[in-house]
Structure formats: structure tokens, C-alpha cells
CSV table of C-alpha atoms in Angstrom, one decimal:
chain,number,residue,atom,x,y,z
A,1,MET,CA,0.3,0.3,0.1
A,2,ASP,CA,1.3,3.1,-0.7
A,3,GLY,CA,-0.9,5.5,1.0
A,4,SER,CA,-3.2,6.3,-1.9
A,5,GLN,CA,-6.8,6.7,-2.2
A,6,HIS,CA,-6.4,4.1,-4.9
A,7,ALA,CA,-4.3,1.5,-2.6
A,8,GLU,CA,-7.1,2.4,-0.1
A,9,PHE,CA,-9.5,1.3,-2.7
A,10,ALA,CA,-8.2,-2.0,-3.5
A,11,PHE,CA,-7.9,-2.8,0.0
A,12,GLN,CA,-11.2,-2.2,0.7
A,13,CYS,CA,-11.9,-4.4,-2.6
A,14,GLU,CA,-9.8,-6.8,-1.0
A,15,TYR,CA,-12.2,-6.8,2.3
A,16,ALA,CA,-15.3,-7.6,-0.1
A,17,LEU,CA,-13.5,-10.4,-1.3
A,18,THR,CA,-12.8,-11.9,2.5
A,19,LEU,CA,-16.8,-11.6,2.9
A,20,MET,CA,-16.9,-14.1,-0.4
A,21,SER,CA,-15.4,-16.6,1.6
A,22,VAL,CA,-11.4,-15.5,0.9
A,23,ASP,CA,-9.9,-16.8,4.1
A,24,LYS,CA,-6.4,-15.4,4.4
A,25,SER,CA,-5.2,-11.6,3.5
A,26,LEU,CA,-2.4,-10.7,2.7
A,27,ILE,CA,-1.3,-7.0,2.4
A,28,THR,CA,1.9,-5.5,0.9
A,29,ASN,CA,3.1,-2.8,2.5
A,30,LEU,CA,5.8,-1.1,0.0
A,31,ILE,CA,6.1,2.1,0.8
A,32,GLU,CA,9.3,4.3,-0.2
A,33,GLY,CA,10.7,7.8,2.2
A,34,GLU,CA,10.7,9.2,5.1
A,35,GLU,CA,10.4,5.9,8.1
A,36,THR,CA,8.0,8.6,10.0
A,37,LYS,CA,5.5,8.0,6.8
A,38,VAL,CA,6.3,4.7,6.9
A,39,LYS,CA,4.9,4.1,10.3
A,40,LYS,CA,2.0,6.3,10.2
A,41,LEU,CA,0.7,4.1,6.9
A,42,ALA,CA,1.7,0.7,8.4
A,43,ALA,CA,-0.8,2.0,11.8
A,44,LYS,CA,-2.9,3.0,9.4
A,45,PHE,CA,-3.2,-0.1,7.6
A,46,GLU,CA,-2.9,-2.3,11.1
A,47,ASP,CA,-5.9,-0.4,11.9
A,48,LEU,CA,-8.0,-1.3,8.9
A,49,VAL,CA,-6.9,-4.9,9.6
A,50,LYS,CA,-8.1,-4.5,12.9
A,51,LYS,CA,-11.3,-2.9,12.2
A,52,TYR,CA,-12.5,-5.7,9.1
A,53,LYS,CA,-11.4,-8.3,11.2
A,54,ILE,CA,-9.3,-9.6,8.5
A,55,GLU,CA,-6.7,-12.7,9.1
A,56,GLY,CA,-3.5,-10.6,7.6
A,57,LYS,CA,-0.2,-8.7,8.3
A,58,ILE,CA,1.5,-5.8,6.9
A,59,VAL,CA,4.7,-6.5,5.3
A,60,ARG,CA,7.3,-3.6,4.7
A,61,VAL,CA,9.3,-4.3,1.3
A,62,ASN,CA,12.1,-2.1,0.4
A,63,GLY,CA,13.1,-1.2,-3.6
A,64,GLU,CA,11.0,-1.6,-6.7
A,65,PRO,CA,6.8,-2.4,-6.1
A,66,GLY,CA,6.3,-4.5,-8.5
A,67,HIS,CA,9.2,-7.5,-7.6
A,68,GLY,CA,8.3,-6.5,-4.2
A,69,ILE,CA,4.4,-7.4,-4.6
A,70,ILE,CA,5.7,-10.8,-6.8
A,71,LYS,CA,8.2,-11.9,-4.0
A,72,VAL,CA,5.9,-11.5,-1.0
A,73,ALA,CA,3.2,-13.0,-3.0
A,74,GLU,CA,5.6,-16.2,-3.5
A,75,ASP,CA,7.0,-16.0,0.2
A,76,GLU,CA,3.6,-16.1,1.8
A,77,LYS,CA,2.5,-18.6,-0.8
A,78,ALA,CA,-0.3,-15.6,-1.3
A,79,ALA,CA,-3.7,-16.9,-3.5
A,80,MET,CA,-4.7,-13.6,-4.9
A,81,ILE,CA,-3.1,-10.4,-5.2
A,82,VAL,CA,-5.5,-7.2,-5.1
A,83,THR,CA,-3.8,-4.3,-6.7
A,84,GLY,CA,-5.2,-0.9,-7.1
A,85,THR,CA,-4.7,1.4,-10.0
A,86,ARG,CA,-3.9,4.8,-10.5
A,87,GLY,CA,-5.2,5.0,-14.0
A,88,MET,CA,-2.0,6.5,-15.5
A,89,GLY,CA,-2.5,7.9,-19.5
A,90,THR,CA,-1.1,5.7,-22.0
A,91,ILE,CA,1.9,7.6,-22.7
A,92,ARG,CA,2.9,7.6,-19.3
A,93,ARG,CA,2.5,3.8,-18.7
A,94,LYS,CA,4.2,3.0,-22.1
A,95,LEU,CA,7.2,5.4,-20.9
A,96,LEU,CA,7.3,4.0,-17.4
A,97,GLY,CA,5.3,0.7,-16.9
A,98,SER,CA,3.0,0.8,-13.8
A,99,VAL,CA,3.0,-1.6,-10.8
A,100,SER,CA,-0.4,-3.4,-11.8
A,101,GLU,CA,0.8,-3.7,-14.9
A,102,TYR,CA,3.8,-5.5,-14.0
A,103,VAL,CA,2.1,-7.7,-11.1
A,104,ILE,CA,-0.7,-8.8,-13.9
A,105,HIS,CA,2.0,-10.4,-16.1
A,106,HIS,CA,4.5,-11.4,-13.7
A,107,SER,CA,2.2,-12.9,-10.7
A,108,PRO,CA,2.0,-16.7,-10.2
A,109,VAL,CA,-1.3,-16.7,-8.7
A,110,PRO,CA,-4.9,-14.8,-9.8
A,111,VAL,CA,-4.5,-10.9,-9.4
A,112,LEU,CA,-7.6,-8.3,-8.8
A,113,VAL,CA,-7.1,-4.9,-10.1
A,114,CYS,CA,-9.2,-2.5,-8.6
A,115,ARG,CA,-9.8,0.5,-10.8
A,116,GLN,CA,-11.4,3.4,-8.8
A,117,GLU,CA,-13.2,5.6,-11.0
């Protein structure tokens, strides 16, 4: 989770999946920046895990978000990855790529991309 409204929307989608008998939630916290920001974001998502009574944990990974998400999914034997999308423009996405696009193409498990209008 990167703290954006898109990441929070993806979390809400994940919560909706838990209501449909998804038995385990894994929230991957991929944050670069100041330690204070990292701790604040981790606390926010820990609160959401408790609020929605999801069995899960916060995992912090440094580096490229796409690679980190795939590695954690493999290490934790995730059944599914749920991610948000920021809706980058066509040119920017072609030049930079996107995390959700990377995850879709490299994931060993199903991926649900939640897009908020």
C-alpha cells in the first residue's frame, strides 16, 4: 500500500473478497520514503485489518513495488493479489510501466485490479 486513495480502494476490494470466503488476506506494504511516513501508513493499515477483522499482516518491502509484491506473494504462498490502479495516461504508462501491469504479467497467482472511478 502506498497511502494513495487507489491503494485504500484496493484494500476495500480485498475486504469485500473476505466477505465472499477468501480465507486469508495479505497486505503488502511497499513504501519508500521517510521512516515516519512508513510507520504512519503501517499503523493505518494495521487499524484497517483490525477494523474489518481480517486475518492478515503488514509486510514492508524496500525496492521496486512490482518485484516486491511478486516476491512477497511467492514467499507467503498467497492465493491471490489485490491491487489498485492509478489510471496513468497511455504515454506515461508506456514510458514508465505500471505496478499493476507488472504484477498482472509476473504473478504466479490470480490478480484482482480494483479501479476507482
